[in-house]
mmCIF file of N, CA and C in Angstrom:
data_model
loop_
_atom_site.group_PDB
_atom_site.id
_atom_site.type_symbol
_atom_site.label_atom_id
_atom_site.label_comp_id
_atom_site.label_asym_id
_atom_site.label_seq_id
_atom_site.Cartn_x
_atom_site.Cartn_y
_atom_site.Cartn_z
ATOM 1 N N MET A 258 29.259 23.322 116.949
ATOM 2 C CA MET A 258 29.405 22.442 116.098
ATOM 3 C C MET A 258 28.049 21.521 116.129
ATOM 4 N N ARG A 259 27.749 21.020 117.351
ATOM 5 C CA ARG A 259 26.658 19.934 117.843
ATOM 6 C C ARG A 259 25.527 20.428 117.610
ATOM 7 N N GLN A 260 25.307 21.886 118.051
ATOM 8 C CA GLN A 260 24.296 22.704 117.756
ATOM 9 C C GLN A 260 23.631 22.648 116.435
ATOM 10 N N GLU A 261 25.008 22.604 115.233
ATOM 11 C CA GLU A 261 24.302 22.295 114.278
ATOM 12 C C GLU A 261 24.124 21.565 113.609
ATOM 13 N N GLY A 262 24.842 20.249 113.921
ATOM 14 C CA GLY A 262 24.398 19.176 113.452
ATOM 15 C C GLY A 262 23.122 18.743 114.225
ATOM 16 N N GLY A 263 22.825 18.805 115.035
ATOM 17 C CA GLY A 263 21.153 18.438 115.434
ATOM 18 C C GLY A 263 20.036 19.394 115.136
ATOM 19 N N SER A 264 20.379 20.647 114.715
ATOM 20 C CA SER A 264 19.769 21.413 113.803
ATOM 21 C C SER A 264 19.287 20.702 112.235
ATOM 22 N N GLU A 265 20.555 20.232 111.843
ATOM 23 C CA GLU A 265 19.859 19.718 110.640
ATOM 24 C C GLU A 265 19.438 18.035 110.458
ATOM 25 N N ILE A 266 19.496 17.391 111.940
ATOM 26 C CA ILE A 266 18.752 16.088 112.008
ATOM 27 C C ILE A 266 17.533 16.634 111.768
ATOM 28 N N VAL A 267 17.071 17.424 112.947
ATOM 29 C CA VAL A 267 15.691 17.995 113.157
ATOM 30 C C VAL A 267 15.275 18.523 111.638
ATOM 31 N N GLU A 268 15.959 19.015 110.380
ATOM 32 C CA GLU A 268 15.759 19.497 109.253
ATOM 33 C C GLU A 268 15.477 18.438 108.789
ATOM 34 N N LEU A 269 15.971 17.466 108.338
ATOM 35 C CA LEU A 269 15.894 16.268 107.638
ATOM 36 C C LEU A 269 14.719 15.149 108.128
ATOM 37 N N ARG A 270 14.380 15.469 109.709
ATOM 38 C CA ARG A 270 13.355 14.850 110.405
ATOM 39 C C ARG A 270 12.095 15.340 109.224
ATOM 40 N N GLU A 271 12.141 16.721 109.541
ATOM 41 C CA GLU A 271 10.996 17.388 109.289
ATOM 42 C C GLU A 271 10.843 17.279 107.456
ATOM 43 N N MET A 272 11.802 17.244 106.541
ATOM 44 C CA MET A 272 11.536 16.757 105.278
ATOM 45 C C MET A 272 10.989 15.081 105.023
ATOM 46 N N LEU A 273 11.790 14.477 105.789
ATOM 47 C CA LEU A 273 11.030 13.120 105.940
ATOM 48 C C LEU A 273 10.070 12.631 106.173
ATOM 49 N N GLU A 274 9.217 13.809 107.113
ATOM 50 C CA GLU A 274 7.714 13.392 107.823
ATOM 51 C C GLU A 274 7.128 14.215 106.445
ATOM 52 N N ASP A 275 7.130 15.401 105.466
ATOM 53 C CA ASP A 275 7.101 15.652 104.780
ATOM 54 C C ASP A 275 6.479 14.908 103.424
ATOM 55 N N ILE A 276 7.454 14.229 103.208
ATOM 56 C CA ILE A 276 7.866 13.468 102.356
ATOM 57 C C ILE A 276 6.458 11.981 102.375
ATOM 58 N N LEU A 277 6.866 11.619 103.339
ATOM 59 C CA LEU A 277 6.155 10.231 104.250
ATOM 60 C C LEU A 277 4.449 10.497 103.848
ATOM 61 N N GLU A 278 4.521 12.019 104.764
ATOM 62 C CA GLU A 278 2.531 12.328 104.140
ATOM 63 C C GLU A 278 2.390 12.687 102.848
ATOM 64 N N ARG A 279 3.024 12.979 101.442
ATOM 65 C CA ARG A 279 3.013 13.066 100.454
ATOM 66 C C ARG A 279 2.870 11.851 99.690
ATOM 67 N N LEU A 280 3.710 11.049 100.248
ATOM 68 C CA LEU A 280 3.510 9.535 99.562
ATOM 69 C C LEU A 280 2.240 9.021 100.499
ATOM 70 N N GLY A 281 1.828 9.231 101.502
ATOM 71 C CA GLY A 281 0.232 8.867 101.642
ATOM 72 C C GLY A 281 -0.683 9.250 101.023
ATOM 73 N N LYS A 282 -0.753 10.399 100.569
ATOM 74 C CA LYS A 282 -1.738 11.245 99.817
ATOM 75 C C LYS A 282 -1.442 10.439 98.687
ATOM 76 N N ILE A 283 -0.726 9.987 98.092
ATOM 77 C CA ILE A 283 -0.312 9.530 96.929
ATOM 78 C C ILE A 283 -0.612 8.438 96.819
ATOM 79 N N GLU A 284 -0.759 7.390 97.709
ATOM 80 C CA GLU A 284 -1.015 6.171 97.894
ATOM 81 C C GLU A 284 -2.575 5.881 98.106
ATOM 82 N N LYS A 285 -3.415 7.168 98.554
ATOM 83 C CA LYS A 285 -4.839 7.596 98.772
ATOM 84 C C LYS A 285 -5.554 7.419 97.499
ATOM 85 N N LEU A 286 -4.728 8.748 96.888
ATOM 86 C CA LEU A 286 -5.515 8.664 95.507
ATOM 87 C C LEU A 286 -5.036 7.485 94.753
ATOM 88 N N LEU A 287 -4.178 6.789 94.928
ATOM 89 C CA LEU A 287 -4.035 5.738 93.929
ATOM 90 C C LEU A 287 -4.684 4.587 93.889
ATOM 91 N N SER A 288 -5.291 4.210 95.533
ATOM 92 C CA SER A 288 -6.331 3.532 95.684
ATOM 93 C C SER A 288 -7.363 3.607 95.207
ATOM 94 N N HIS A 289 -8.245 5.027 95.045
ATOM 95 C CA HIS A 289 -9.504 5.372 94.479
ATOM 96 C C HIS A 289 -9.381 5.153 93.340
ATOM 97 N N PHE A 290 -7.974 5.098 92.396
ATOM 98 C CA PHE A 290 -8.266 5.057 91.157
ATOM 99 C C PHE A 290 -8.099 3.524 91.002
ATOM 100 N N PHE A 291 -7.927 3.001 91.700
ATOM 101 C CA PHE A 291 -7.753 0.995 91.529
ATOM 102 C C PHE A 291 -8.977 0.259 92.169
ATOM 103 N N GLN A 292 -10.038 1.377 92.286
ATOM 104 C CA GLN A 292 -11.035 0.750 92.574
ATOM 105 C C GLN A 292 -11.901 0.311 91.258
ATOM 106 N N PHE A 293 -11.491 1.360 90.467
ATOM 107 C CA PHE A 293 -12.375 0.969 89.154
ATOM 108 C C PHE A 293 -11.693 0.381 88.216
ATOM 109 N N ASP A 294 -10.508 -0.091 88.294
ATOM 110 C CA ASP A 294 -9.532 -0.439 87.285
ATOM 111 C C ASP A 294 -8.184 -1.797 88.026
ATOM 112 N N ASP A 295 -8.719 -2.757 88.292
ATOM 113 C CA ASP A 295 -7.847 -4.200 89.207
ATOM 114 C C ASP A 295 -7.049 -4.458 87.956
ATOM 115 N N GLY A 296 -6.644 -4.359 87.099
ATOM 116 C CA GLY A 296 -5.730 -4.534 86.203
ATOM 117 C C GLY A 296 -4.596 -3.440 87.145
ATOM 118 N N LEU A 297 -4.762 -2.105 87.077
ATOM 119 C CA LEU A 297 -4.270 -1.303 87.865
ATOM 120 C C LEU A 297 -3.651 -1.608 89.401
ATOM 121 N N ALA A 298 -4.375 -2.277 89.981
ATOM 122 C CA ALA A 298 -4.212 -2.059 91.073
ATOM 123 C C ALA A 298 -3.432 -3.413 91.440
ATOM 124 N N ILE A 299 -3.573 -4.627 90.292
ATOM 125 C CA ILE A 299 -2.193 -5.326 90.534
ATOM 126 C C ILE A 299 -0.692 -5.121 90.040
ATOM 127 N N ALA A 300 -0.936 -4.270 89.213
ATOM 128 C CA ALA A 300 -0.170 -3.453 88.249
ATOM 129 C C ALA A 300 0.598 -3.072 89.348
ATOM 130 N N TYR A 301 -0.258 -2.320 90.210
ATOM 131 C CA TYR A 301 0.615 -1.296 91.290
ATOM 132 C C TYR A 301 1.241 -2.756 92.432
ATOM 133 N N ALA A 302 0.631 -3.534 92.833
ATOM 134 C CA ALA A 302 0.797 -4.103 93.800
ATOM 135 C C ALA A 302 2.207 -5.407 93.765
ATOM 136 N N LEU A 303 2.525 -5.599 92.002
ATOM 137 C CA LEU A 303 3.511 -6.137 91.615
ATOM 138 C C LEU A 303 4.555 -5.338 91.547
ATOM 139 N N VAL A 304 4.441 -3.978 91.644
ATOM 140 C CA VAL A 304 5.537 -3.146 91.522
ATOM 141 C C VAL A 304 6.079 -2.760 93.054
ATOM 142 N N MET A 305 5.316 -2.346 93.912
ATOM 143 C CA MET A 305 5.494 -2.623 95.311
ATOM 144 C C MET A 305 6.057 -3.416 95.995
ATOM 145 N N GLY A 306 5.396 -4.812 95.011
ATOM 146 C CA GLY A 306 6.123 -6.247 95.662
ATOM 147 C C GLY A 306 7.365 -6.620 95.495
ATOM 148 N N GLY A 307 7.808 -5.941 94.516
ATOM 149 C CA GLY A 307 9.029 -5.680 93.518
ATOM 150 C C GLY A 307 9.509 -7.037 93.025
ATOM 151 N N ILE A 308 8.320 -7.210 92.420
ATOM 152 C CA ILE A 308 7.805 -8.182 91.531
ATOM 153 C C ILE A 308 8.272 -8.101 90.216
ATOM 154 N N ALA A 309 8.065 -6.603 89.882
ATOM 155 C CA ALA A 309 8.246 -6.162 88.734
ATOM 156 C C ALA A 309 8.919 -4.514 88.907
ATOM 157 N N THR A 310 9.378 -3.834 87.635
ATOM 158 C CA THR A 310 9.941 -2.542 87.943
ATOM 159 C C THR A 310 8.740 -1.516 86.948
ATOM 160 N N PRO A 311 8.451 -1.021 87.618
ATOM 161 C CA PRO A 311 7.296 0.514 86.860
ATOM 162 C C PRO A 311 7.805 0.191 85.196
ATOM 163 N N VAL A 312 8.351 0.360 84.650
ATOM 164 C CA VAL A 312 9.046 0.379 83.221
ATOM 165 C C VAL A 312 8.050 -1.076 82.748
ATOM 166 N N ARG A 313 8.894 -2.273 83.525
ATOM 167 C CA ARG A 313 8.311 -3.573 82.760
ATOM 168 C C ARG A 313 6.718 -3.779 82.840
ATOM 169 N N VAL A 314 6.016 -3.158 83.488
ATOM 170 C CA VAL A 314 4.866 -3.307 83.846
ATOM 171 C C VAL A 314 4.448 -2.386 82.540
ATOM 172 N N LEU A 315 4.921 -0.822 82.345
ATOM 173 C CA LEU A 315 4.534 -0.605 81.348
ATOM 174 C C LEU A 315 4.567 -0.775 79.921
ATOM 175 N N GLU A 316 5.407 -1.680 80.061
ATOM 176 C CA GLU A 316 5.735 -2.419 78.432
ATOM 177 C C GLU A 316 4.736 -3.590 78.527
ATOM 178 N N SER A 317 4.205 -3.820 79.558
ATOM 179 C CA SER A 317 3.386 -5.413 79.594
ATOM 180 C C SER A 317 2.047 -5.074 79.556
ATOM 181 N N ILE A 318 1.456 -3.655 79.448
ATOM 182 C CA ILE A 318 0.436 -3.598 79.579
ATOM 183 C C ILE A 318 -0.348 -3.915 78.934
ATOM 184 N N GLU A 319 0.147 -4.161 77.522
ATOM 185 C CA GLU A 319 -1.115 -4.675 76.252
ATOM 186 C C GLU A 319 -1.264 -5.739 76.383
ATOM 187 N N THR A 320 -0.066 -7.077 76.906
ATOM 188 C CA THR A 320 -0.489 -7.983 77.185
ATOM 189 C C THR A 320 -1.203 -8.646 78.517
ATOM 190 N N LEU A 321 -1.046 -7.724 79.838
ATOM 191 C CA LEU A 321 -2.079 -7.437 80.643
ATOM 192 C C LEU A 321 -3.757 -7.766 79.993
ATOM 193 N N ARG A 322 -3.647 -6.649 79.449
ATOM 194 C CA ARG A 322 -4.755 -6.002 79.339
ATOM 195 C C ARG A 322 -5.460 -7.636 78.092
ATOM 196 N N GLU A 323 -4.474 -7.758 77.426
ATOM 197 C CA GLU A 323 -5.235 -9.222 75.923
ATOM 198 C C GLU A 323 -5.589 -10.260 77.538
ATOM 199 N N LEU A 324 -4.742 -10.937 78.202
ATOM 200 C CA LEU A 324 -4.754 -11.721 79.023
ATOM 201 C C LEU A 324 -6.247 -11.700 79.917
ATOM 202 N N THR A 325 -6.375 -10.733 80.169
ATOM 203 C CA THR A 325 -7.562 -10.605 81.404
ATOM 204 C C THR A 325 -8.944 -10.070 80.623
ATOM 205 N N ALA A 326 -8.739 -9.732 79.276
ATOM 206 C CA ALA A 326 -9.823 -9.627 78.414
ATOM 207 C C ALA A 326 -10.433 -10.661 78.185
ATOM 208 N N ARG A 327 -8.957 -12.159 77.621
ATOM 209 C CA ARG A 327 -9.368 -13.059 77.569
ATOM 210 C C ARG A 327 -10.363 -13.935 78.550
ATOM 211 N N ALA A 328 -9.515 -13.692 79.766
ATOM 212 C CA ALA A 328 -10.537 -14.612 80.900
ATOM 213 C C ALA A 328 -11.856 -13.786 81.113
ATOM 214 N N LYS A 329 -11.741 -12.443 81.070
ATOM 215 C CA LYS A 329 -12.981 -12.238 81.414
ATOM 216 C C LYS A 329 -14.258 -12.637 80.022
ATOM 217 N N GLU A 330 -13.733 -12.909 79.146
ATOM 218 C CA GLU A 330 -14.850 -13.842 78.294
ATOM 219 C C GLU A 330 -15.162 -14.801 78.375
ATOM 220 N N ILE A 331 -14.300 -15.675 79.386
ATOM 221 C CA ILE A 331 -14.572 -16.860 79.372
ATOM 222 C C ILE A 331 -14.971 -17.109 80.942
ATOM 223 N N GLY A 332 -15.049 -15.871 81.232
ATOM 224 C CA GLY A 332 -15.617 -16.349 82.676
ATOM 225 C C GLY A 332 -14.825 -16.416 83.639
ATOM 226 N N ILE A 333 -13.493 -16.058 83.629
ATOM 227 C CA ILE A 333 -12.704 -16.174 84.730
ATOM 228 C C ILE A 333 -12.432 -14.836 85.534
ATOM 229 N N ALA A 334 -13.149 -14.866 86.586
ATOM 230 C CA ALA A 334 -13.028 -13.658 87.253
ATOM 231 C C ALA A 334 -12.108 -13.726 88.924
ATOM 232 N N ASP A 335 -12.116 -14.661 89.304
ATOM 233 C CA ASP A 335 -11.369 -14.961 90.614
ATOM 234 C C ASP A 335 -10.078 -13.777 90.604
ATOM 235 N N ASP A 336 -9.890 -13.625 91.897
ATOM 236 C CA ASP A 336 -8.518 -12.960 92.207
ATOM 237 C C ASP A 336 -7.297 -13.459 92.202
ATOM 238 N N ILE A 337 -7.212 -15.180 92.642
ATOM 239 C CA ILE A 337 -6.235 -15.713 92.200
ATOM 240 C C ILE A 337 -5.529 -16.162 90.752
ATOM 241 N N SER A 338 -6.367 -16.036 90.025
ATOM 242 C CA SER A 338 -6.296 -16.044 88.337
ATOM 243 C C SER A 338 -5.962 -14.687 87.753
ATOM 244 N N ARG A 339 -6.367 -13.802 88.075
ATOM 245 C CA ARG A 339 -6.088 -12.579 87.731
ATOM 246 C C ARG A 339 -4.675 -12.115 88.080
ATOM 247 N N VAL A 340 -4.429 -12.399 89.068
ATOM 248 C CA VAL A 340 -2.898 -11.824 89.553
ATOM 249 C C VAL A 340 -2.271 -13.113 88.732
ATOM 250 N N ILE A 341 -2.217 -14.595 88.643
ATOM 251 C CA ILE A 341 -1.398 -15.018 87.628
ATOM 252 C C ILE A 341 -1.125 -14.648 86.590
ATOM 253 N N LEU A 342 -2.378 -14.138 85.588
ATOM 254 C CA LEU A 342 -1.941 -13.549 84.171
ATOM 255 C C LEU A 342 -1.093 -12.255 84.542
ATOM 256 N N SER A 343 -1.436 -11.309 85.615
ATOM 257 C CA SER A 343 -0.543 -10.531 85.589
ATOM 258 C C SER A 343 0.290 -10.411 85.655
ATOM 259 N N ILE A 344 1.052 -11.302 86.200
ATOM 260 C CA ILE A 344 3.005 -11.829 86.529
ATOM 261 C C ILE A 344 3.084 -12.000 85.621
ATOM 262 N N ILE A 345 2.021 -13.516 84.425
ATOM 263 C CA ILE A 345 2.329 -13.739 83.330
ATOM 264 C C ILE A 345 2.630 -12.972 82.586
ATOM 265 N N ALA A 346 1.961 -11.395 82.277
ATOM 266 C CA ALA A 346 2.033 -10.597 81.596
ATOM 267 C C ALA A 346 3.600 -10.167 81.683
ATOM 268 N N VAL A 347 3.758 -9.813 83.323
ATOM 269 C CA VAL A 347 4.610 -9.050 83.303
ATOM 270 C C VAL A 347 6.301 -9.782 82.906
ATOM 271 N N ARG A 348 6.324 -10.925 83.962
ATOM 272 C CA ARG A 348 7.851 -11.795 84.168
ATOM 273 C C ARG A 348 7.525 -12.619 82.900
ATOM 274 N N GLY A 349 6.692 -12.643 81.985
ATOM 275 C CA GLY A 349 6.825 -13.803 80.890
ATOM 276 C C GLY A 349 6.675 -15.078 81.466
ATOM 277 N N SER A 350 7.859 -16.113 81.082
ATOM 278 C CA SER A 350 7.336 -17.353 81.644
ATOM 279 C C SER A 350 8.379 -17.526 83.284
ATOM 280 N N VAL A 351 7.428 -18.464 83.922
ATOM 281 C CA VAL A 351 8.006 -18.695 84.962
ATOM 282 C C VAL A 351 7.592 -20.252 85.834
ATOM 283 N N SER A 352 8.230 -20.910 86.956
ATOM 284 C CA SER A 352 7.794 -21.553 87.296
ATOM 285 C C SER A 352 6.692 -22.127 88.640
ATOM 286 N N ILE A 353 6.519 -22.721 88.418
ATOM 287 C CA ILE A 353 4.845 -22.666 89.581
ATOM 288 C C ILE A 353 5.204 -22.318 90.565
ATOM 289 N N SER A 354 6.373 -22.831 91.255
ATOM 290 C CA SER A 354 6.687 -22.220 92.638
ATOM 291 C C SER A 354 6.865 -20.822 92.441
ATOM 292 N N GLU A 355 7.794 -20.089 91.478
ATOM 293 C CA GLU A 355 8.174 -18.927 91.628
ATOM 294 C C GLU A 355 6.423 -17.693 91.748
ATOM 295 N N LEU A 356 5.686 -18.220 91.004
ATOM 296 C CA LEU A 356 4.316 -17.949 90.775
ATOM 297 C C LEU A 356 3.815 -18.165 91.731
ATOM 298 N N THR A 357 3.985 -18.846 92.480
ATOM 299 C CA THR A 357 3.137 -19.043 93.839
ATOM 300 C C THR A 357 4.000 -17.979 94.441
ATOM 301 N N ARG A 358 5.455 -17.571 94.870
ATOM 302 C CA ARG A 358 5.563 -16.991 95.659
ATOM 303 C C ARG A 358 5.071 -15.590 95.268
ATOM 304 N N TYR A 359 5.317 -15.201 93.921
ATOM 305 C CA TYR A 359 4.905 -13.504 93.592
ATOM 306 C C TYR A 359 3.307 -13.787 93.908
ATOM 307 N N VAL A 360 2.478 -14.883 93.661
ATOM 308 C CA VAL A 360 1.221 -14.518 94.445
ATOM 309 C C VAL A 360 0.880 -13.974 95.717
ATOM 310 N N ARG A 361 1.746 -15.034 96.435
ATOM 311 C CA ARG A 361 1.540 -14.432 97.791
ATOM 312 C C ARG A 361 1.991 -13.517 98.335
ATOM 313 N N GLU A 362 3.145 -12.556 97.568
ATOM 314 C CA GLU A 362 3.638 -11.824 97.508
ATOM 315 C C GLU A 362 2.678 -10.429 97.289
ATOM 316 N N VAL A 363 1.684 -10.531 96.280
ATOM 317 C CA VAL A 363 1.128 -9.724 96.005
ATOM 318 C C VAL A 363 -0.542 -9.691 96.510
ATOM 319 N N ARG A 364 -0.959 -11.452 97.201
ATOM 320 C CA ARG A 364 -1.939 -11.592 97.565
ATOM 321 C C ARG A 364 -1.956 -11.588 99.736
ATOM 322 N N GLY A 365 -0.937 -11.577 99.526
ATOM 323 C CA GLY A 365 -0.402 -11.794 101.029
ATOM 324 C C GLY A 365 -0.836 -13.376 101.469
ATOM 325 N N SER A 366 -1.328 -14.052 101.009
ATOM 326 C CA SER A 366 -1.283 -16.028 100.798
ATOM 327 C C SER A 366 -1.742 -16.157 99.438
ATOM 328 N N ALA A 367 -1.035 -17.693 99.147
ATOM 329 C CA ALA A 367 -1.468 -18.511 98.205
ATOM 330 C C ALA A 367 -1.037 -19.989 98.700
ATOM 331 N N SER A 368 -1.271 -20.822 98.228
ATOM 332 C CA SER A 368 -0.940 -22.333 98.643
ATOM 333 C C SER A 368 -0.569 -22.648 96.739
ATOM 334 N N ARG A 369 0.611 -23.780 96.944
ATOM 335 C CA ARG A 369 1.184 -23.930 95.616
ATOM 336 C C ARG A 369 0.033 -25.361 94.836
ATOM 337 N N ARG A 370 -0.603 -25.457 95.667
ATOM 338 C CA ARG A 370 -2.087 -26.677 95.525
ATOM 339 C C ARG A 370 -2.849 -25.722 94.279
ATOM 340 N N ILE A 371 -3.793 -24.430 95.119
ATOM 341 C CA ILE A 371 -4.295 -23.634 94.221
ATOM 342 C C ILE A 371 -4.105 -23.145 92.954
ATOM 343 N N VAL A 372 -2.504 -22.512 93.359
ATOM 344 C CA VAL A 372 -1.991 -21.593 92.313
ATOM 345 C C VAL A 372 -2.086 -22.737 90.877
ATOM 346 N N SER A 373 -1.346 -24.126 91.244
ATOM 347 C CA SER A 373 -1.214 -24.607 90.566
ATOM 348 C C SER A 373 -2.635 -25.133 89.300
ATOM 349 N N GLU A 374 -3.498 -25.438 90.204
ATOM 350 C CA GLU A 374 -4.971 -26.012 89.889
ATOM 351 C C GLU A 374 -5.719 -24.799 88.823
ATOM 352 N N ARG A 375 -5.335 -23.337 89.394
ATOM 353 C CA ARG A 375 -5.485 -22.120 88.529
ATOM 354 C C ARG A 375 -4.679 -22.223 87.387
ATOM 355 N N VAL A 376 -3.729 -22.328 86.929
ATOM 356 C CA VAL A 376 -2.628 -22.789 86.294
ATOM 357 C C VAL A 376 -3.303 -23.668 85.123
ATOM 358 N N MET A 377 -3.807 -24.626 86.218
ATOM 359 C CA MET A 377 -4.008 -25.734 84.576
ATOM 360 C C MET A 377 -6.013 -25.648 84.341
ATOM 361 N N LYS A 378 -5.934 -24.841 84.913
ATOM 362 C CA LYS A 378 -7.704 -24.397 84.487
ATOM 363 C C LYS A 378 -7.319 -23.349 83.255
ATOM 364 N N LEU A 379 -6.443 -22.193 83.388
ATOM 365 C CA LEU A 379 -5.972 -21.073 82.572
ATOM 366 C C LEU A 379 -5.432 -21.991 81.218
ATOM 367 N N LYS A 380 -4.549 -23.347 81.587
ATOM 368 C CA LYS A 380 -4.118 -23.744 80.288
ATOM 369 C C LYS A 380 -5.295 -24.879 79.482
ATOM 370 N N GLU A 381 -6.386 -25.656 80.480
ATOM 371 C CA GLU A 381 -7.134 -25.705 79.607
ATOM 372 C C GLU A 381 -7.901 -24.982 78.747
ATOM 373 N N LEU A 382 -8.689 -23.743 79.458
ATOM 374 C CA LEU A 382 -9.071 -23.197 78.720
ATOM 375 C C LEU A 382 -8.431 -22.055 77.186
ATOM 376 N N GLY A 383 -6.963 -22.421 77.055
ATOM 377 C CA GLY A 383 -5.682 -21.981 76.256
ATOM 378 C C GLY A 383 -5.464 -20.411 76.242
ATOM 379 N N ILE A 384 -5.513 -20.122 77.538
ATOM 380 C CA ILE A 384 -5.063 -19.008 77.805
ATOM 381 C C ILE A 384 -3.583 -18.869 78.343
ATOM 382 N N LEU A 385 -3.094 -20.289 79.165
ATOM 383 C CA LEU A 385 -1.365 -20.413 78.766
ATOM 384 C C LEU A 385 -1.248 -21.924 78.545
ATOM 385 N N ASP A 386 -0.081 -21.684 78.481
ATOM 386 C CA ASP A 386 1.013 -22.949 77.996
ATOM 387 C C ASP A 386 1.974 -23.507 79.218
ATOM 388 N N VAL A 387 1.941 -24.580 79.946
ATOM 389 C CA VAL A 387 2.497 -24.901 80.672
ATOM 390 C C VAL A 387 3.757 -26.026 80.284
ATOM 391 N N GLU A 388 4.923 -26.253 80.326
ATOM 392 C CA GLU A 388 5.816 -27.017 79.909
ATOM 393 C C GLU A 388 7.053 -27.580 81.238
ATOM 394 N N THR A 389 6.761 -28.573 81.057
ATOM 395 C CA THR A 389 8.026 -29.637 82.004
ATOM 396 C C THR A 389 9.401 -29.503 81.739
ATOM 397 N N ARG A 390 10.193 -29.112 81.940
ATOM 398 C CA ARG A 390 11.974 -28.509 82.531
ATOM 399 C C ARG A 390 12.395 -29.343 83.251
ATOM 400 N N GLY A 391 12.734 -30.463 83.122
ATOM 401 C CA GLY A 391 13.221 -31.572 83.974
ATOM 402 C C GLY A 391 12.241 -31.471 85.462
ATOM 403 N N LYS A 392 12.909 -30.973 86.541
ATOM 404 C CA LYS A 392 11.318 -31.058 87.711
ATOM 405 C C LYS A 392 10.718 -29.743 88.006
ATOM 406 N N LYS A 393 10.527 -28.996 86.732
ATOM 407 C CA LYS A 393 9.720 -27.671 86.903
ATOM 408 C C LYS A 393 9.078 -27.413 86.048
ATOM 409 N N LYS A 394 8.024 -26.850 86.262
ATOM 410 C CA LYS A 394 6.904 -26.646 85.471
ATOM 411 C C LYS A 394 6.888 -25.383 85.282
ATOM 412 N N MET A 395 7.208 -24.749 84.008
ATOM 413 C CA MET A 395 6.986 -23.602 83.228
ATOM 414 C C MET A 395 5.972 -23.441 83.043
ATOM 415 N N VAL A 396 5.329 -21.975 82.994
ATOM 416 C CA VAL A 396 3.990 -21.605 82.580
ATOM 417 C C VAL A 396 4.535 -20.675 82.056
ATOM 418 N N ARG A 397 3.615 -20.223 80.995
ATOM 419 C CA ARG A 397 3.670 -18.448 79.830
ATOM 420 C C ARG A 397 2.560 -18.580 79.269
ATOM 421 N N LYS A 398 2.149 -17.562 78.791
ATOM 422 C CA LYS A 398 1.390 -17.457 78.249
ATOM 423 C C LYS A 398 1.194 -18.230 76.494
ATOM 424 N N LYS A 399 -0.286 -18.600 76.393
ATOM 425 C CA LYS A 399 -0.366 -19.190 75.399
ATOM 426 C C LYS A 399 0.465 -18.949 73.635
ATOM 427 N N GLY A 400 0.904 -19.366 73.387
ATOM 428 C CA GLY A 400 1.832 -19.398 72.069
ATOM 429 C C GLY A 400 3.168 -18.563 71.904
ATOM 430 N N GLU A 401 3.624 -18.282 72.989
ATOM 431 C CA GLU A 401 5.211 -17.451 73.903
ATOM 432 C C GLU A 401 6.092 -18.334 73.892
ATOM 433 N N GLY A 402 7.403 -18.327 73.634
ATOM 434 C CA GLY A 402 8.528 -18.899 73.965
ATOM 435 C C GLY A 402 8.738 -18.930 75.341
ATOM 436 N N LEU A 403 9.583 -19.903 75.773
ATOM 437 C CA LEU A 403 10.207 -19.472 76.901
ATOM 438 C C LEU A 403 11.352 -18.473 77.309
ATOM 439 N N ARG A 404 11.310 -17.756 77.808
ATOM 440 C CA ARG A 404 12.152 -16.722 78.327
ATOM 441 C C ARG A 404 13.288 -17.370 79.099
#
């Protein structure tokens, strides 16, 4: 009986190694596509970081494309602003604190001050709205209500 249990564990380990190898190949393939599409790369990072579900990202693709196209039109090309716009597209309205946390999860680092500065710049350019609710500043796409 113990022998049988041991072989089951070996089988499970082999299956897991096979799955991990396949996932590695998929990630490598996806990373190749991300070189050509920043929006896709950021969407993938949002899903992998637990910030959004794949379904939510798919539902938000049009908003994401609209926001990033608008940003490119007016010359916004920095990584932090692109990530901010992607998060807003997927999450709707978020506070500056939440936004900073999400940007940090996607990029690995982010300061509240820098995120706030980028949000204010995007507000001045007419891409985002910022509304104060009590002690929180809520950020959303220009023209959309708070969720």
